[in-house]
Amino acid sequence: MISRSPHEIELKLLCAPASHERLKAAPCLVALSGSRKEKHLRTDYYDTEDLALSKVGIALRLRHDGRKIRQTLKVAPATKMEILRNAIEIEDNLEAAASKPDLGCLPTEWRSRIEAVLEDRPLEARLTTDIHRITYLWKSDAGDEVEIAFDQGEIVAGDKTLPLSEVELELKSGHANALYGLALDLLEIAPLHIGTRSKAERGFDLLEGMPVEAIKAANVDLPRQCSLEEAYAEILEQCLGHLLSNAHAMTLGHHAEALHQARVALRRMRSAFSVFGGVIGGDTAETLSSEAKWLGGTIGKARDLDVFMMDILGPVMEAHPDRRDLQKLRAEIEKMRGEAWKQASGVVASTRYTRFLLQFGQYVAAMDWRPLTPRDILAPGSAHLFADDALDKRLSRVLRLGRDIADLDIEDRHELRKRLKKLRYTLSFFVTLYGKGVTKSYLNDLGKLQDVFGALNDVAMAEHLLERATAQNPELAKAAGVILDWHEARARKDWKAALKLWQRFERHAPFWRGE
């Protein structure tokens, strides 16, 4: 029987094989022994030679389950920015003798889409998963049902293999909040990490080394008539997804842009909590904001050193490639950078980080702010009214400090940069509530102003890093002086550019008040 485009809601948790045994021995699972099922699953994934389906987020598989063969089409969500995998899944039981997928079983819409991607190219079995699966059915007091699946085995792609050990929580009925609560309970028993990639994605990466890219945050897509509560939930969900979508790239090593985007995601989270704090929030929001600050500060150290190596030291080394003192300084900074990345990687792999992600997801899913909020936040269009006032407040703080911009000292310039960034984050939350035509010029000029202030901040950050490096090795003081002289000359030009850009930005009328 065909299941037409249902959405499979699941949470994937990666763990060591030893953690499986600890989890299965936990009293909460021992009590579920009556629902325990055990099976061996071999699954073949089909694609073209150049992985045409995989490249557009489609996985087509045949699963051998005893004497049964089940064909499944899985379609990845349009956005990578979500903690729960919410894939479209279409299943059909095939004849036991079936040796390849049967596209004729698929709904017409999906069959046509796949045929358009294939362009008459043949489908071949490109990789296989060989899994031993143990499942339990868990029920909450509220009646939610979640299947807990312990998977151990391997992914085989050509002559390469990848061990696999994970726990999947799939919502069978009820509310997604139940997934988070159960995952948090399991986290107290054994270390777990949220998995953001499917078995197929990992297999095709093993097969051909699929490119890993950092993911930038897009503007939050809010319907014009959405309520304030709907906006709050959507914004927080996107912030969480932005952080998660860069997690895999960060685990692969020094992926500087992915780490940068992770820090941006954490800052956007804190900015969202701040913007809504006077109306929606509560103790949980304050706790999550505090954790986001700690995480951002920890990984931020590595990001600062990445920027120093690429944007501060890089151009000076290019101009003076033979200076040995600069080479020694680079080696010293590389040591500091390696330690900072080690610390950042440790944080991302920590139980504290996983707990933060799960608690954040649970807060949004459960709408934990509900008892604290007035009824008018539920009214259609209330997000638009709130956005007008929130943007007014952010802009007012920017203009107040920038009124005497030519006389600002270094600390005030830094503060103005932060206020501009908070204004930009707030705009990214609400900008789709307004017409694109009226926002483009404003956002472009704000972006240019931010870039210049960011470059100025990089120079100030470089001074602190060089102080640390020369304190450990005074022989590097001359090299540090060369770097600062180079960039202070550039900073003077940047400041002149900032003054001109400020004048242009200041002339803009707030587009949100033109509606």
Short mmCIF file of C-alpha atoms in Angstrom, two decimals:
data_model
loop_
_atom_site.label_atom_id
_atom_site.label_comp_id
_atom_site.label_asym_id
_atom_site.label_seq_id
_atom_site.Cartn_x
_atom_site.Cartn_y
_atom_site.Cartn_z
CA MET A 1 0.00 0.00 0.00
CA ILE A 2 1.30 3.45 -0.92
CA SER A 3 1.61 6.06 1.81
CA ARG A 4 1.13 9.35 -0.02
CA SER A 5 3.55 12.05 1.14
CA PRO A 6 3.37 11.68 4.92
CA HIS A 7 5.99 13.53 6.93
CA GLU A 8 8.28 11.46 9.09
CA ILE A 9 9.22 13.37 12.27
CA GLU A 10 12.35 11.99 13.91
CA LEU A 11 15.27 12.98 16.06
CA LYS A 12 18.58 11.27 15.32
CA LEU A 13 21.07 10.82 18.19
CA LEU A 14 24.61 9.57 17.56
CA CYS A 15 26.45 7.61 20.24
CA ALA A 16 29.20 5.11 20.92
CA PRO A 17 28.22 1.39 20.80
CA ALA A 18 28.84 1.11 24.56
CA SER A 19 26.18 3.78 25.12
CA HIS A 20 23.59 1.51 23.49
CA GLU A 21 24.04 -1.03 26.26
CA ARG A 22 23.82 1.60 29.00
CA LEU A 23 20.65 3.04 27.51
CA LYS A 24 18.94 -0.33 26.99
CA ALA A 25 19.73 -1.28 30.60
CA ALA A 26 18.11 1.91 31.94
CA PRO A 27 14.97 1.26 34.05
CA CYS A 28 12.83 3.43 31.75
CA LEU A 29 13.60 1.09 28.81
CA VAL A 30 13.62 -2.17 30.76
CA ALA A 31 10.01 -1.32 31.62
CA LEU A 32 9.27 -1.27 27.88
CA SER A 33 10.61 -4.79 27.25
CA GLY A 34 7.18 -6.00 26.25
CA SER A 35 7.29 -3.79 23.17
CA ARG A 36 10.84 -4.76 22.22
CA LYS A 37 11.40 -5.95 18.64
CA GLU A 38 14.64 -7.03 17.02
CA LYS A 39 15.47 -7.36 13.34
CA HIS A 40 18.22 -7.35 10.75
CA LEU A 41 17.86 -4.76 7.99
CA ARG A 42 19.79 -4.60 4.74
CA THR A 43 19.04 -1.53 2.65
CA ASP A 44 20.27 -0.72 -0.85
CA TYR A 45 20.25 2.92 -1.99
CA TYR A 46 19.82 3.57 -5.69
CA ASP A 47 21.10 6.49 -7.72
CA THR A 48 22.74 7.34 -11.02
CA GLU A 49 26.48 7.08 -11.57
CA ASP A 50 26.85 10.82 -10.87
CA LEU A 51 24.44 10.74 -7.87
CA ALA A 52 21.80 12.91 -9.54
CA LEU A 53 19.10 12.05 -6.97
CA SER A 54 21.32 12.65 -3.96
CA LYS A 55 22.30 16.07 -5.25
CA VAL A 56 18.67 17.20 -5.17
CA GLY A 57 17.93 15.71 -1.74
CA ILE A 58 16.19 12.51 -2.87
CA ALA A 59 16.97 9.03 -1.48
CA LEU A 60 15.45 5.96 -3.17
CA ARG A 61 15.99 2.70 -1.34
CA LEU A 62 14.97 -0.94 -1.17
CA ARG A 63 14.94 -2.39 2.34
CA HIS A 64 15.15 -6.14 2.86
CA ASP A 65 13.23 -6.95 6.03
CA GLY A 66 13.11 -10.71 6.38
CA ARG A 67 11.18 -11.96 3.33
CA LYS A 68 9.68 -8.54 2.61
CA ILE A 69 11.10 -5.84 0.35
CA ARG A 70 9.98 -2.31 1.00
CA GLN A 71 10.64 0.54 -1.41
CA THR A 72 10.96 4.00 0.17
CA LEU A 73 11.34 7.41 -1.38
CA LYS A 74 12.67 10.00 1.06
CA VAL A 75 12.80 13.67 0.19
CA ALA A 76 14.90 15.96 2.39
CA PRO A 77 13.27 19.15 3.69
CA ALA A 78 13.69 22.27 1.56
CA THR A 79 15.72 23.90 4.30
CA LYS A 80 18.55 22.40 6.33
CA MET A 81 17.67 24.63 9.25
CA GLU A 82 15.75 22.27 11.52
CA ILE A 83 16.58 20.05 14.46
CA LEU A 84 13.89 17.45 13.76
CA ARG A 85 14.20 15.66 10.44
CA ASN A 86 10.88 16.31 8.74
CA ALA A 87 11.35 14.40 5.51
CA ILE A 88 8.65 13.36 3.07
CA GLU A 89 8.51 9.56 3.02
CA ILE A 90 6.60 7.45 0.49
CA GLU A 91 6.63 3.67 1.01
CA ASP A 92 5.44 0.68 -0.96
CA ASN A 93 5.83 -3.08 -0.52
CA LEU A 94 7.32 -4.78 -3.59
CA GLU A 95 7.31 -8.39 -4.72
CA ALA A 96 9.80 -10.54 -2.82
CA ALA A 97 11.71 -11.16 -6.07
CA ALA A 98 12.11 -7.44 -6.83
CA SER A 99 15.73 -6.56 -7.66
CA LYS A 100 15.38 -2.85 -8.45
CA PRO A 101 13.09 0.10 -7.63
CA ASP A 102 9.70 0.31 -9.29
CA LEU A 103 9.01 3.96 -10.16
CA GLY A 104 5.54 2.97 -11.30
CA CYS A 105 4.53 2.54 -7.64
CA LEU A 106 5.14 6.20 -6.89
CA PRO A 107 2.48 8.91 -6.99
CA THR A 108 2.44 10.60 -10.40
CA GLU A 109 3.91 13.85 -9.10
CA TRP A 110 6.99 12.21 -7.61
CA ARG A 111 7.48 9.77 -10.45
CA SER A 112 7.55 12.71 -12.89
CA ARG A 113 10.02 14.61 -10.72
CA ILE A 114 12.39 11.67 -10.50
CA GLU A 115 12.19 10.91 -14.21
CA ALA A 116 13.03 14.56 -14.93
CA VAL A 117 16.13 14.30 -12.72
CA LEU A 118 17.22 10.95 -14.18
CA GLU A 119 16.95 12.02 -17.83
CA ASP A 120 16.90 8.35 -18.90
CA ARG A 121 20.06 7.53 -16.93
CA PRO A 122 19.88 4.08 -15.27
CA LEU A 123 19.53 3.58 -11.54
CA GLU A 124 22.12 1.43 -9.80
CA ALA A 125 22.62 0.24 -6.23
CA ARG A 126 25.30 2.68 -5.06
CA LEU A 127 25.55 1.93 -1.35
CA THR A 128 24.22 -0.45 1.30
CA THR A 129 23.48 -0.21 5.00
CA ASP A 130 23.64 -3.38 7.10
CA ILE A 131 21.89 -2.71 10.41
CA HIS A 132 20.94 -4.62 13.53
CA ARG A 133 17.90 -2.77 14.92
CA ILE A 134 16.20 -3.04 18.30
CA THR A 135 13.03 -0.99 18.81
CA TYR A 136 10.84 -0.06 21.76
CA LEU A 137 7.53 1.77 21.83
CA TRP A 138 7.46 4.52 24.46
CA LYS A 139 4.28 6.26 25.62
CA SER A 140 4.10 9.47 27.62
CA ASP A 141 1.52 10.16 30.32
CA ALA A 142 -0.17 12.50 27.84
CA GLY A 143 -0.54 9.72 25.28
CA ASP A 144 2.33 10.63 22.93
CA GLU A 145 3.88 7.61 21.22
CA VAL A 146 7.54 7.49 20.21
CA GLU A 147 9.43 4.61 18.63
CA ILE A 148 12.96 4.28 19.98
CA ALA A 149 15.24 2.50 17.49
CA PHE A 150 18.77 1.40 18.40
CA ASP A 151 20.76 0.95 15.19
CA GLN A 152 24.19 -0.65 15.00
CA GLY A 153 25.99 -1.75 11.88
CA GLU A 154 27.79 -0.23 8.95
CA ILE A 155 27.43 1.70 5.73
CA VAL A 156 29.13 0.11 2.72
CA ALA A 157 29.96 2.28 -0.29
CA GLY A 158 32.13 0.56 -2.87
CA ASP A 159 35.25 -0.61 -1.06
CA LYS A 160 34.70 1.79 1.86
CA THR A 161 32.86 1.15 5.11
CA LEU A 162 31.67 3.41 7.91
CA PRO A 163 30.59 2.11 11.35
CA LEU A 164 27.15 3.23 12.41
CA SER A 165 25.80 3.58 15.93
CA GLU A 166 22.78 5.73 16.66
CA VAL A 167 19.43 6.04 18.37
CA GLU A 168 16.44 7.33 16.41
CA LEU A 169 13.35 8.70 18.08
CA GLU A 170 10.38 8.75 15.70
CA LEU A 171 7.11 10.40 16.66
CA LYS A 172 4.28 7.97 15.94
CA SER A 173 1.55 10.13 17.43
CA GLY A 174 1.26 13.15 19.66
CA HIS A 175 3.38 16.27 20.08
CA ALA A 176 7.02 16.82 19.06
CA ASN A 177 7.71 18.09 22.57
CA ALA A 178 7.69 14.43 23.64
CA LEU A 179 10.76 13.70 21.46
CA TYR A 180 12.80 16.35 23.22
CA GLY A 181 11.74 15.31 26.70
CA LEU A 182 12.61 11.68 26.00
CA ALA A 183 15.95 12.65 24.41
CA LEU A 184 16.86 14.74 27.45
CA ASP A 185 16.09 11.78 29.72
CA LEU A 186 18.33 9.52 27.60
CA LEU A 187 21.10 12.15 27.65
CA GLU A 188 21.27 11.82 31.44
CA ILE A 189 22.12 8.13 30.99
CA ALA A 190 24.77 8.24 28.24
CA PRO A 191 26.55 10.81 26.02
CA LEU A 192 24.60 11.60 22.85
CA HIS A 193 25.08 13.98 19.94
CA ILE A 194 22.42 15.25 17.59
CA GLY A 195 22.82 13.86 14.09
CA THR A 196 21.98 16.21 11.23
CA ARG A 197 22.64 13.84 8.30
CA SER A 198 20.71 10.77 7.18
CA LYS A 199 22.30 7.38 6.56
CA ALA A 200 22.04 8.06 2.83
CA GLU A 201 23.82 11.41 3.13
CA ARG A 202 26.65 9.84 5.10
CA GLY A 203 26.88 6.98 2.62
CA PHE A 204 27.06 9.15 -0.47
CA ASP A 205 29.62 11.34 1.28
CA LEU A 206 31.66 8.19 1.97
CA LEU A 207 31.30 7.16 -1.67
CA GLU A 208 32.30 10.39 -3.38
CA GLY A 209 33.15 12.97 -0.74
CA MET A 210 30.20 15.35 -1.13
CA PRO A 211 31.12 19.03 -0.60
CA VAL A 212 30.57 20.43 2.88
CA GLU A 213 29.50 24.06 2.98
CA ALA A 214 28.79 26.57 5.69
CA ILE A 215 25.16 27.66 5.78
CA LYS A 216 24.22 31.31 6.16
CA ALA A 217 21.00 32.47 7.77
CA ALA A 218 18.31 33.74 5.47
CA ASN A 219 15.71 36.31 6.47
CA VAL A 220 12.92 34.66 8.46
CA ASP A 221 9.91 34.14 6.19
CA LEU A 222 6.92 35.45 8.14
CA PRO A 223 3.38 35.79 6.72
CA ARG A 224 2.17 39.36 6.95
CA GLN A 225 -0.78 38.44 9.16
CA CYS A 226 1.07 36.12 11.53
CA SER A 227 0.66 36.54 15.26
CA LEU A 228 3.47 37.61 17.54
CA GLU A 229 3.62 34.15 19.08
CA GLU A 230 3.90 32.52 15.64
CA ALA A 231 6.71 34.92 14.75
CA TYR A 232 8.56 34.20 17.99
CA ALA A 233 8.42 30.44 17.46
CA GLU A 234 9.45 30.68 13.79
CA ILE A 235 12.39 33.00 14.54
CA LEU A 236 13.74 30.82 17.36
CA GLU A 237 13.32 27.67 15.27
CA GLN A 238 15.30 29.23 12.41
CA CYS A 239 18.06 30.36 14.79
CA LEU A 240 18.37 26.81 16.13
CA GLY A 241 18.39 25.37 12.63
CA HIS A 242 21.09 27.82 11.55
CA LEU A 243 23.32 26.60 14.37
CA LEU A 244 22.67 22.92 13.64
CA SER A 245 23.15 23.25 9.89
CA ASN A 246 26.79 24.15 10.47
CA ALA A 247 27.48 21.47 13.08
CA HIS A 248 28.76 18.78 10.71
CA ALA A 249 31.20 21.09 8.96
CA MET A 250 32.62 22.15 12.32
CA THR A 251 33.35 18.55 13.28
CA LEU A 252 35.51 18.01 10.19
CA GLY A 253 38.31 20.30 11.32
CA HIS A 254 39.15 23.95 10.82
CA HIS A 255 36.12 24.99 8.77
CA ALA A 256 36.41 28.71 9.52
CA GLU A 257 33.20 29.83 7.83
CA ALA A 258 31.08 27.14 9.53
CA LEU A 259 32.42 28.21 12.92
CA HIS A 260 31.70 31.84 12.04
CA GLN A 261 28.11 30.97 11.09
CA ALA A 262 27.68 29.02 14.33
CA ARG A 263 28.71 32.09 16.30
CA VAL A 264 26.34 34.25 14.25
CA ALA A 265 23.53 31.79 15.02
CA LEU A 266 24.19 32.02 18.75
CA ARG A 267 24.23 35.82 18.57
CA ARG A 268 20.96 35.83 16.64
CA MET A 269 19.43 33.62 19.34
CA ARG A 270 20.42 36.08 22.04
CA SER A 271 19.20 38.99 19.95
CA ALA A 272 15.81 37.28 19.49
CA PHE A 273 15.44 36.69 23.22
CA SER A 274 16.35 40.33 23.83
CA VAL A 275 13.93 41.74 21.24
CA PHE A 276 10.96 39.74 22.55
CA GLY A 277 12.00 39.77 26.20
CA GLY A 278 9.57 42.45 27.33
CA VAL A 279 6.57 40.52 26.00
CA ILE A 280 7.47 36.82 25.65
CA GLY A 281 10.12 34.91 27.53
CA GLY A 282 10.40 33.64 31.07
CA ASP A 283 13.08 31.90 33.08
CA THR A 284 13.76 29.28 30.41
CA ALA A 285 14.45 31.96 27.81
CA GLU A 286 16.89 33.67 30.16
CA THR A 287 18.69 30.38 30.83
CA LEU A 288 18.95 29.58 27.11
CA SER A 289 20.24 33.07 26.35
CA SER A 290 22.89 32.69 29.04
CA GLU A 291 23.99 29.34 27.60
CA ALA A 292 24.12 30.82 24.08
CA LYS A 293 26.39 33.57 25.42
CA TRP A 294 28.74 31.02 26.98
CA LEU A 295 28.86 28.90 23.83
CA GLY A 296 29.40 31.93 21.61
CA GLY A 297 32.19 33.22 23.81
CA THR A 298 33.96 29.86 23.75
CA ILE A 299 33.88 29.27 20.00
CA GLY A 300 34.41 32.99 19.41
CA LYS A 301 38.03 32.72 20.53
CA ALA A 302 38.77 30.40 17.61
CA ARG A 303 36.89 32.67 15.22
CA ASP A 304 38.94 35.71 16.29
CA LEU A 305 42.16 33.83 15.59
CA ASP A 306 40.85 32.68 12.19
CA VAL A 307 40.16 36.31 11.29
CA PHE A 308 43.59 37.35 12.50
CA MET A 309 45.35 34.73 10.37
CA MET A 310 43.33 35.44 7.22
CA ASP A 311 42.61 39.17 7.31
CA ILE A 312 45.21 40.69 9.61
CA LEU A 313 48.41 38.66 9.26
CA GLY A 314 47.72 37.34 5.74
CA PRO A 315 48.12 40.58 3.74
CA VAL A 316 51.19 41.64 5.74
CA MET A 317 52.86 38.27 5.14
CA GLU A 318 52.07 38.59 1.45
CA ALA A 319 53.83 41.97 1.36
CA HIS A 320 56.81 40.74 3.43
CA PRO A 321 57.14 37.00 2.66
CA ASP A 322 60.79 36.75 3.73
CA ARG A 323 60.59 38.38 7.17
CA ARG A 324 61.56 35.71 9.68
CA ASP A 325 60.07 37.58 12.63
CA LEU A 326 56.69 37.55 10.91
CA GLN A 327 57.07 33.83 10.24
CA LYS A 328 57.82 33.24 13.94
CA LEU A 329 54.79 35.32 14.90
CA ARG A 330 52.62 33.30 12.54
CA ALA A 331 53.84 30.09 14.19
CA GLU A 332 53.00 31.51 17.64
CA ILE A 333 49.51 32.55 16.55
CA GLU A 334 48.96 29.15 14.92
CA LYS A 335 49.63 27.51 18.29
CA MET A 336 47.07 29.78 19.92
CA ARG A 337 44.64 29.08 17.10
CA GLY A 338 45.08 25.31 17.43
CA GLU A 339 44.32 25.47 21.15
CA ALA A 340 41.27 27.66 20.56
CA TRP A 341 39.92 25.26 17.91
CA LYS A 342 40.54 22.32 20.22
CA GLN A 343 38.47 24.07 22.87
CA ALA A 344 35.71 24.95 20.38
CA SER A 345 35.58 21.36 19.07
CA GLY A 346 35.38 20.09 22.64
CA VAL A 347 32.41 22.32 23.35
CA VAL A 348 30.54 21.16 20.23
CA ALA A 349 31.17 17.53 21.25
CA SER A 350 30.10 18.10 24.86
CA THR A 351 26.98 16.91 26.66
CA ARG A 352 26.35 20.50 27.71
CA TYR A 353 26.06 21.53 24.04
CA THR A 354 23.67 18.66 23.23
CA ARG A 355 21.57 19.51 26.27
CA PHE A 356 21.39 23.15 25.15
CA LEU A 357 20.15 22.15 21.69
CA LEU A 358 17.51 19.79 23.07
CA GLN A 359 16.30 22.25 25.70
CA PHE A 360 16.08 24.99 23.08
CA GLY A 361 14.07 22.73 20.78
CA GLN A 362 11.81 21.66 23.61
CA TYR A 363 11.18 25.28 24.62
CA VAL A 364 9.95 26.10 21.12
CA ALA A 365 7.97 22.89 20.65
CA ALA A 366 6.24 23.14 24.03
CA MET A 367 5.61 26.89 23.75
CA ASP A 368 6.89 27.11 27.30
CA TRP A 369 6.25 30.86 27.34
CA ARG A 370 2.46 30.48 27.03
CA PRO A 371 1.46 31.08 30.69
CA LEU A 372 3.50 34.30 30.73
CA THR A 373 2.02 35.99 27.68
CA PRO A 374 -1.01 38.22 27.18
CA ARG A 375 -3.76 37.09 24.82
CA ASP A 376 -3.09 39.87 22.30
CA ILE A 377 0.12 38.16 21.13
CA LEU A 378 -2.13 35.55 19.53
CA ALA A 379 -3.99 38.10 17.40
CA PRO A 380 -3.44 37.95 13.61
CA GLY A 381 -1.12 40.74 12.50
CA SER A 382 0.26 41.36 16.00
CA ALA A 383 3.80 40.50 14.80
CA HIS A 384 3.73 43.43 12.35
CA LEU A 385 2.74 45.93 15.05
CA PHE A 386 5.40 44.58 17.38
CA ALA A 387 8.05 44.72 14.65
CA ASP A 388 7.44 48.43 14.03
CA ASP A 389 8.11 49.24 17.67
CA ALA A 390 11.04 46.84 18.02
CA LEU A 391 12.80 48.33 14.98
CA ASP A 392 12.14 51.85 16.26
CA LYS A 393 13.87 50.97 19.53
CA ARG A 394 16.88 49.38 17.82
CA LEU A 395 17.29 52.31 15.41
CA SER A 396 16.88 54.88 18.18
CA ARG A 397 19.80 53.36 20.10
CA VAL A 398 21.95 53.43 16.95
CA LEU A 399 21.14 57.06 16.11
CA ARG A 400 21.58 58.26 19.67
CA LEU A 401 25.15 56.97 19.87
CA GLY A 402 26.00 57.93 16.29
CA ARG A 403 24.82 61.52 16.66
CA ASP A 404 28.40 62.67 17.35
CA ILE A 405 30.06 59.92 15.34
CA ALA A 406 33.16 61.94 14.43
CA ASP A 407 34.05 62.29 18.13
CA LEU A 408 33.58 58.67 19.17
CA ASP A 409 36.49 56.96 20.90
CA ILE A 410 37.45 53.33 20.27
CA GLU A 411 35.09 51.93 22.91
CA ASP A 412 32.12 53.91 21.59
CA ARG A 413 32.87 52.83 18.03
CA HIS A 414 32.81 49.24 19.22
CA GLU A 415 29.49 49.84 20.96
CA LEU A 416 28.04 51.44 17.81
CA ARG A 417 29.13 48.39 15.80
CA LYS A 418 27.24 46.11 18.21
CA ARG A 419 24.12 48.25 18.01
CA LEU A 420 24.22 48.20 14.20
CA LYS A 421 24.55 44.42 14.30
CA LYS A 422 21.55 44.09 16.63
CA LEU A 423 19.53 46.31 14.30
CA ARG A 424 20.50 44.07 11.36
CA TYR A 425 19.56 40.90 13.23
CA THR A 426 16.18 42.38 14.16
CA LEU A 427 15.60 43.38 10.55
CA SER A 428 16.38 39.81 9.43
CA PHE A 429 13.65 38.58 11.78
CA PHE A 430 10.92 40.89 10.49
CA VAL A 431 11.89 42.19 7.05
CA THR A 432 9.57 39.84 5.12
CA LEU A 433 6.61 41.56 6.76
CA TYR A 434 7.40 44.54 4.55
CA GLY A 435 7.66 44.90 0.78
CA LYS A 436 11.01 43.91 -0.71
CA GLY A 437 11.18 47.06 -2.82
CA VAL A 438 11.15 49.38 0.19
CA THR A 439 13.78 47.43 2.16
CA LYS A 440 16.54 46.79 -0.39
CA SER A 441 18.31 50.16 -0.35
CA TYR A 442 18.14 50.41 3.45
CA LEU A 443 19.57 46.94 3.98
CA ASN A 444 22.34 47.47 1.42
CA ASP A 445 23.57 50.66 3.09
CA LEU A 446 23.31 49.14 6.55
CA GLY A 447 25.33 46.15 5.34
CA LYS A 448 28.10 48.35 3.94
CA LEU A 449 28.26 50.29 7.20
CA GLN A 450 28.46 47.06 9.19
CA ASP A 451 31.30 45.77 7.00
CA VAL A 452 33.42 48.87 7.64
CA PHE A 453 32.79 48.79 11.39
CA GLY A 454 33.60 45.07 11.35
CA ALA A 455 36.97 45.74 9.70
CA LEU A 456 37.73 48.41 12.31
CA ASN A 457 36.85 45.97 15.08
CA ASP A 458 39.18 43.35 13.58
CA VAL A 459 42.09 45.78 13.99
CA ALA A 460 41.17 46.44 17.61
CA MET A 461 40.89 42.68 18.21
CA ALA A 462 44.32 42.21 16.60
CA GLU A 463 45.90 44.57 19.12
CA HIS A 464 44.69 42.39 22.02
CA LEU A 465 45.90 39.18 20.37
CA LEU A 466 49.30 40.67 19.64
CA GLU A 467 49.61 41.82 23.24
CA ARG A 468 49.07 38.20 24.33
CA ALA A 469 51.54 36.83 21.79
CA THR A 470 54.31 39.32 22.60
CA ALA A 471 53.81 38.88 26.35
CA GLN A 472 54.72 35.21 25.87
CA ASN A 473 57.57 36.03 23.46
CA PRO A 474 58.92 39.63 23.66
CA GLU A 475 61.13 38.98 20.59
CA LEU A 476 58.01 39.24 18.45
CA ALA A 477 57.31 42.87 19.44
CA LYS A 478 58.88 44.31 16.27
CA ALA A 479 56.83 42.02 14.02
CA ALA A 480 53.71 43.02 15.95
CA GLY A 481 54.57 46.66 15.34
CA VAL A 482 54.83 46.07 11.59
CA ILE A 483 51.37 44.48 11.56
CA LEU A 484 49.75 47.24 13.60
CA ASP A 485 51.33 50.01 11.51
CA TRP A 486 50.04 48.36 8.35
CA HIS A 487 46.48 48.02 9.59
CA GLU A 488 46.26 51.31 11.46
CA ALA A 489 46.90 53.07 8.16
CA ARG A 490 44.06 51.05 6.64
CA ALA A 491 41.85 51.75 9.66
CA ARG A 492 42.22 55.51 9.14
CA LYS A 493 40.92 55.10 5.58
CA ASP A 494 38.14 52.82 6.80
CA TRP A 495 37.06 55.39 9.38
CA LYS A 496 36.76 58.08 6.73
CA ALA A 497 34.65 55.68 4.68
CA ALA A 498 32.52 54.95 7.76
CA LEU A 499 31.76 58.65 8.24
CA LYS A 500 30.52 58.96 4.65
CA LEU A 501 28.48 55.77 4.89
CA TRP A 502 26.98 56.96 8.16
CA GLN A 503 25.79 60.19 6.55
CA ARG A 504 24.12 58.18 3.81
CA PHE A 505 22.53 55.76 6.25
CA GLU A 506 21.30 58.57 8.49
CA ARG A 507 19.33 60.07 5.60
CA HIS A 508 17.23 56.93 5.22
CA ALA A 509 13.67 57.15 6.48
CA PRO A 510 12.71 54.00 8.42
CA PHE A 511 10.90 51.91 5.79
CA TRP A 512 8.77 50.19 8.43
CA ARG A 513 7.09 53.54 9.17
CA GLY A 514 6.17 54.03 5.54
CA GLU A 515 3.60 51.28 5.56
#
